[in-house]
């Protein structure tokens, strides 16, 4: 066995342009073949190995709706004069603090939290208003009874 050197490459694989022309019941198997072809073309390897995590991500929505594009990490190793690429899914999220241009943008999760807070405020304010109205009505009834 020769000494192995690993070369890491990050790629974004656009699947949709070619998958749009394939019958729906063949899309995910075709997406996996396209992924392997893309990695072979861009890394000049002999064999491609897809990790279980990436395979499960491809099949998560079924055979008819694979992802439109995938960001992957291809690690190329040379073993016995044969280049093998191991393909991993990239799932890292970008933190807003590290990207100043994203500071003013509200993320979808944040929007939902704000809406829930507003609804809670509306509910609590409407309950307070109803309590005030009932107190006023009772005060008026008491004033009428005294007269």
PDB file of C-alpha atoms in Angstrom:
ATOM      1  CA  UNK A   1       0.000   0.000   0.000  1.00  0.00           C
ATOM      2  CA  UNK A   2       1.261   3.430  -0.863  1.00  0.00           C
ATOM      3  CA  UNK A   3       1.035   6.400   1.424  1.00  0.00           C
ATOM      4  CA  UNK A   4      -2.361   8.102   1.131  1.00  0.00           C
ATOM      5  CA  UNK A   5      -2.784  11.817   0.676  1.00  0.00           C
ATOM      6  CA  UNK A   6      -6.286  13.193   0.950  1.00  0.00           C
ATOM      7  CA  UNK A   7      -7.389  16.106  -1.212  1.00  0.00           C
ATOM      8  CA  UNK A   8     -10.603  17.779  -0.111  1.00  0.00           C
ATOM      9  CA  UNK A   9     -12.902  19.581  -2.546  1.00  0.00           C
ATOM     10  CA  UNK A  10     -16.195  21.330  -1.855  1.00  0.00           C
ATOM     11  CA  UNK A  11     -18.686  21.200  -4.718  1.00  0.00           C
ATOM     12  CA  UNK A  12     -22.250  22.320  -5.330  1.00  0.00           C
ATOM     13  CA  UNK A  13     -24.008  19.843  -7.607  1.00  0.00           C
ATOM     14  CA  UNK A  14     -26.946  21.263  -9.618  1.00  0.00           C
ATOM     15  CA  UNK A  15     -29.317  18.363 -10.213  1.00  0.00           C
ATOM     16  CA  UNK A  16     -32.518  20.056 -11.361  1.00  0.00           C
ATOM     17  CA  UNK A  17     -31.644  21.008 -14.967  1.00  0.00           C
ATOM     18  CA  UNK A  18     -31.155  17.367 -15.946  1.00  0.00           C
ATOM     19  CA  UNK A  19     -33.709  15.847 -13.564  1.00  0.00           C
ATOM     20  CA  UNK A  20     -36.487  18.013 -14.980  1.00  0.00           C
ATOM     21  CA  UNK A  21     -36.306  15.948 -18.199  1.00  0.00           C
ATOM     22  CA  UNK A  22     -36.572  12.568 -16.426  1.00  0.00           C
ATOM     23  CA  UNK A  23     -39.780  10.717 -15.559  1.00  0.00           C
ATOM     24  CA  UNK A  24     -40.790  11.401 -11.923  1.00  0.00           C
ATOM     25  CA  UNK A  25     -40.576   7.770 -10.822  1.00  0.00           C
ATOM     26  CA  UNK A  26     -36.894   7.627 -11.912  1.00  0.00           C
ATOM     27  CA  UNK A  27     -35.622  10.906 -10.463  1.00  0.00           C
ATOM     28  CA  UNK A  28     -33.762   9.959  -7.268  1.00  0.00           C
ATOM     29  CA  UNK A  29     -31.838   7.029  -8.823  1.00  0.00           C
ATOM     30  CA  UNK A  30     -30.960   9.331 -11.725  1.00  0.00           C
ATOM     31  CA  UNK A  31     -29.890  12.065  -9.255  1.00  0.00           C
ATOM     32  CA  UNK A  32     -27.464   9.642  -7.610  1.00  0.00           C
ATOM     33  CA  UNK A  33     -25.984   8.714 -10.999  1.00  0.00           C
ATOM     34  CA  UNK A  34     -25.685  12.446 -11.884  1.00  0.00           C
ATOM     35  CA  UNK A  35     -23.945  13.096  -8.558  1.00  0.00           C
ATOM     36  CA  UNK A  36     -21.396  10.351  -9.223  1.00  0.00           C
ATOM     37  CA  UNK A  37     -20.810  11.581 -12.802  1.00  0.00           C
ATOM     38  CA  UNK A  38     -20.320  15.149 -11.547  1.00  0.00           C
ATOM     39  CA  UNK A  39     -17.766  14.060  -8.932  1.00  0.00           C
ATOM     40  CA  UNK A  40     -15.866  11.923 -11.471  1.00  0.00           C
ATOM     41  CA  UNK A  41     -15.780  14.812 -13.942  1.00  0.00           C
ATOM     42  CA  UNK A  42     -14.592  17.434 -11.445  1.00  0.00           C
ATOM     43  CA  UNK A  43     -12.146  15.389  -9.354  1.00  0.00           C
ATOM     44  CA  UNK A  44     -10.739  12.977 -12.004  1.00  0.00           C
ATOM     45  CA  UNK A  45     -11.276   9.859  -9.886  1.00  0.00           C
ATOM     46  CA  UNK A  46     -11.840   6.199 -10.791  1.00  0.00           C
ATOM     47  CA  UNK A  47     -14.427   5.355  -8.143  1.00  0.00           C
ATOM     48  CA  UNK A  48     -16.982   7.328  -6.068  1.00  0.00           C
ATOM     49  CA  UNK A  49     -18.244   6.268  -2.625  1.00  0.00           C
ATOM     50  CA  UNK A  50     -21.385   7.998  -1.282  1.00  0.00           C
ATOM     51  CA  UNK A  51     -21.812   8.112   2.508  1.00  0.00           C
ATOM     52  CA  UNK A  52     -24.992   6.866   4.172  1.00  0.00           C
ATOM     53  CA  UNK A  53     -25.843  10.392   5.374  1.00  0.00           C
ATOM     54  CA  UNK A  54     -25.777  11.741   1.818  1.00  0.00           C
ATOM     55  CA  UNK A  55     -27.747   8.760   0.485  1.00  0.00           C
ATOM     56  CA  UNK A  56     -30.446   9.220   3.137  1.00  0.00           C
ATOM     57  CA  UNK A  57     -30.608  12.950   2.356  1.00  0.00           C
ATOM     58  CA  UNK A  58     -31.142  12.173  -1.343  1.00  0.00           C
ATOM     59  CA  UNK A  59     -33.941   9.687  -0.586  1.00  0.00           C
ATOM     60  CA  UNK A  60     -35.567  11.687   2.249  1.00  0.00           C
ATOM     61  CA  UNK A  61     -38.394  13.041   0.065  1.00  0.00           C
ATOM     62  CA  UNK A  62     -38.862   9.838  -1.908  1.00  0.00           C
ATOM     63  CA  UNK A  63     -38.196   8.709  -5.461  1.00  0.00           C
ATOM     64  CA  UNK A  64     -40.082  11.562  -7.137  1.00  0.00           C
ATOM     65  CA  UNK A  65     -38.640  14.620  -5.357  1.00  0.00           C
ATOM     66  CA  UNK A  66     -34.856  14.563  -4.866  1.00  0.00           C
ATOM     67  CA  UNK A  67     -33.126  17.813  -3.848  1.00  0.00           C
ATOM     68  CA  UNK A  68     -32.616  20.426  -6.571  1.00  0.00           C
ATOM     69  CA  UNK A  69     -28.962  20.960  -5.655  1.00  0.00           C
ATOM     70  CA  UNK A  70     -26.562  19.555  -3.072  1.00  0.00           C
ATOM     71  CA  UNK A  71     -23.456  20.960  -1.428  1.00  0.00           C
ATOM     72  CA  UNK A  72     -20.921  18.181  -0.924  1.00  0.00           C
ATOM     73  CA  UNK A  73     -17.370  17.565   0.311  1.00  0.00           C
ATOM     74  CA  UNK A  74     -15.369  15.168  -1.863  1.00  0.00           C
ATOM     75  CA  UNK A  75     -12.283  13.661  -0.222  1.00  0.00           C
ATOM     76  CA  UNK A  76      -9.977  12.103  -2.819  1.00  0.00           C
ATOM     77  CA  UNK A  77      -7.512   9.420  -1.706  1.00  0.00           C
ATOM     78  CA  UNK A  78      -5.138   7.368  -3.799  1.00  0.00           C
ATOM     79  CA  UNK A  79      -5.026   3.731  -2.726  1.00  0.00           C
ATOM     80  CA  UNK A  80      -2.947   1.261  -4.754  1.00  0.00           C
ATOM     81  CA  UNK A  81      -2.750   3.618  -7.763  1.00  0.00           C
ATOM     82  CA  UNK A  82      -6.537   3.967  -7.827  1.00  0.00           C
ATOM     83  CA  UNK A  83      -8.190   7.263  -6.972  1.00  0.00           C
ATOM     84  CA  UNK A  84     -11.261   6.949  -4.759  1.00  0.00           C
ATOM     85  CA  UNK A  85     -13.530   9.868  -3.833  1.00  0.00           C
ATOM     86  CA  UNK A  86     -15.608   9.663  -0.671  1.00  0.00           C
ATOM     87  CA  UNK A  87     -18.531  12.086  -0.876  1.00  0.00           C
ATOM     88  CA  UNK A  88     -19.994  13.666   2.295  1.00  0.00           C
ATOM     89  CA  UNK A  89     -22.987  15.955   2.705  1.00  0.00           C
ATOM     90  CA  UNK A  90     -22.227  19.451   4.025  1.00  0.00           C
ATOM     91  CA  UNK A  91     -24.716  20.349   6.758  1.00  0.00           C
ATOM     92  CA  UNK A  92     -22.901  23.232   8.443  1.00  0.00           C
ATOM     93  CA  UNK A  93     -24.952  26.367   8.979  1.00  0.00           C
ATOM     94  CA  UNK A  94     -23.451  29.837   8.515  1.00  0.00           C
ATOM     95  CA  UNK A  95     -23.576  31.982  11.629  1.00  0.00           C
ATOM     96  CA  UNK A  96     -24.919  35.505  11.171  1.00  0.00           C
ATOM     97  CA  UNK A  97     -22.142  37.026  13.313  1.00  0.00           C
ATOM     98  CA  UNK A  98     -19.540  35.877  10.790  1.00  0.00           C
ATOM     99  CA  UNK A  99     -21.437  37.459   7.852  1.00  0.00           C
ATOM    100  CA  UNK A 100     -22.167  41.168   8.458  1.00  0.00           C
ATOM    101  CA  UNK A 101     -24.356  41.468   5.339  1.00  0.00           C
ATOM    102  CA  UNK A 102     -26.906  39.101   6.933  1.00  0.00           C
ATOM    103  CA  UNK A 103     -27.381  41.041  10.178  1.00  0.00           C
ATOM    104  CA  UNK A 104     -30.592  42.862   9.177  1.00  0.00           C
ATOM    105  CA  UNK A 105     -32.234  39.826   7.588  1.00  0.00           C
ATOM    106  CA  UNK A 106     -34.788  37.877   9.609  1.00  0.00           C
ATOM    107  CA  UNK A 107     -34.580  34.132   9.253  1.00  0.00           C
ATOM    108  CA  UNK A 108     -37.772  32.063   8.859  1.00  0.00           C
ATOM    109  CA  UNK A 109     -37.471  30.568  12.348  1.00  0.00           C
ATOM    110  CA  UNK A 110     -37.129  34.038  13.873  1.00  0.00           C
ATOM    111  CA  UNK A 111     -40.231  35.260  12.028  1.00  0.00           C
ATOM    112  CA  UNK A 112     -42.325  32.414  13.455  1.00  0.00           C
ATOM    113  CA  UNK A 113     -41.107  33.161  16.990  1.00  0.00           C
ATOM    114  CA  UNK A 114     -41.998  36.854  16.625  1.00  0.00           C
ATOM    115  CA  UNK A 115     -45.464  35.987  15.292  1.00  0.00           C
ATOM    116  CA  UNK A 116     -46.089  33.681  18.257  1.00  0.00           C
ATOM    117  CA  UNK A 117     -44.977  36.408  20.676  1.00  0.00           C
ATOM    118  CA  UNK A 118     -47.308  38.906  18.986  1.00  0.00           C
ATOM    119  CA  UNK A 119     -50.202  36.436  19.213  1.00  0.00           C
ATOM    120  CA  UNK A 120     -49.502  35.905  22.912  1.00  0.00           C
ATOM    121  CA  UNK A 121     -49.441  39.679  23.428  1.00  0.00           C
ATOM    122  CA  UNK A 122     -52.722  40.039  21.515  1.00  0.00           C
ATOM    123  CA  UNK A 123     -54.324  37.314  23.613  1.00  0.00           C
ATOM    124  CA  UNK A 124     -53.083  38.809  26.879  1.00  0.00           C
ATOM    125  CA  UNK A 125     -54.091  42.353  25.842  1.00  0.00           C
ATOM    126  CA  UNK A 126     -57.564  41.175  24.759  1.00  0.00           C
ATOM    127  CA  UNK A 127     -57.965  39.351  28.099  1.00  0.00           C
ATOM    128  CA  UNK A 128     -56.974  42.545  29.922  1.00  0.00           C
ATOM    129  CA  UNK A 129     -59.455  44.563  27.841  1.00  0.00           C
ATOM    130  CA  UNK A 130     -62.242  42.100  28.605  1.00  0.00           C
ATOM    131  CA  UNK A 131     -61.440  42.244  32.320  1.00  0.00           C
ATOM    132  CA  UNK A 132     -61.528  46.061  32.215  1.00  0.00           C
ATOM    133  CA  UNK A 133     -64.882  46.031  30.382  1.00  0.00           C
ATOM    134  CA  UNK A 134     -66.371  43.633  32.936  1.00  0.00           C
ATOM    135  CA  UNK A 135     -65.091  45.805  35.779  1.00  0.00           C
ATOM    136  CA  UNK A 136     -66.662  48.900  34.163  1.00  0.00           C
ATOM    137  CA  UNK A 137     -69.978  47.066  33.655  1.00  0.00           C
ATOM    138  CA  UNK A 138     -70.023  45.930  37.282  1.00  0.00           C
ATOM    139  CA  UNK A 139     -69.234  49.475  38.438  1.00  0.00           C
ATOM    140  CA  UNK A 140     -72.113  50.813  36.303  1.00  0.00           C
ATOM    141  CA  UNK A 141     -74.500  48.151  37.663  1.00  0.00           C
ATOM    142  CA  UNK A 142     -73.510  49.000  41.206  1.00  0.00           C
ATOM    143  CA  UNK A 143     -74.020  52.707  40.495  1.00  0.00           C
ATOM    144  CA  UNK A 144     -77.514  52.009  39.081  1.00  0.00           C
ATOM    145  CA  UNK A 145     -78.460  49.846  42.084  1.00  0.00           C
ATOM    146  CA  UNK A 146     -77.405  52.582  44.488  1.00  0.00           C
ATOM    147  CA  UNK A 147     -79.637  55.101  42.723  1.00  0.00           C
TER     148      UNK A 147
END
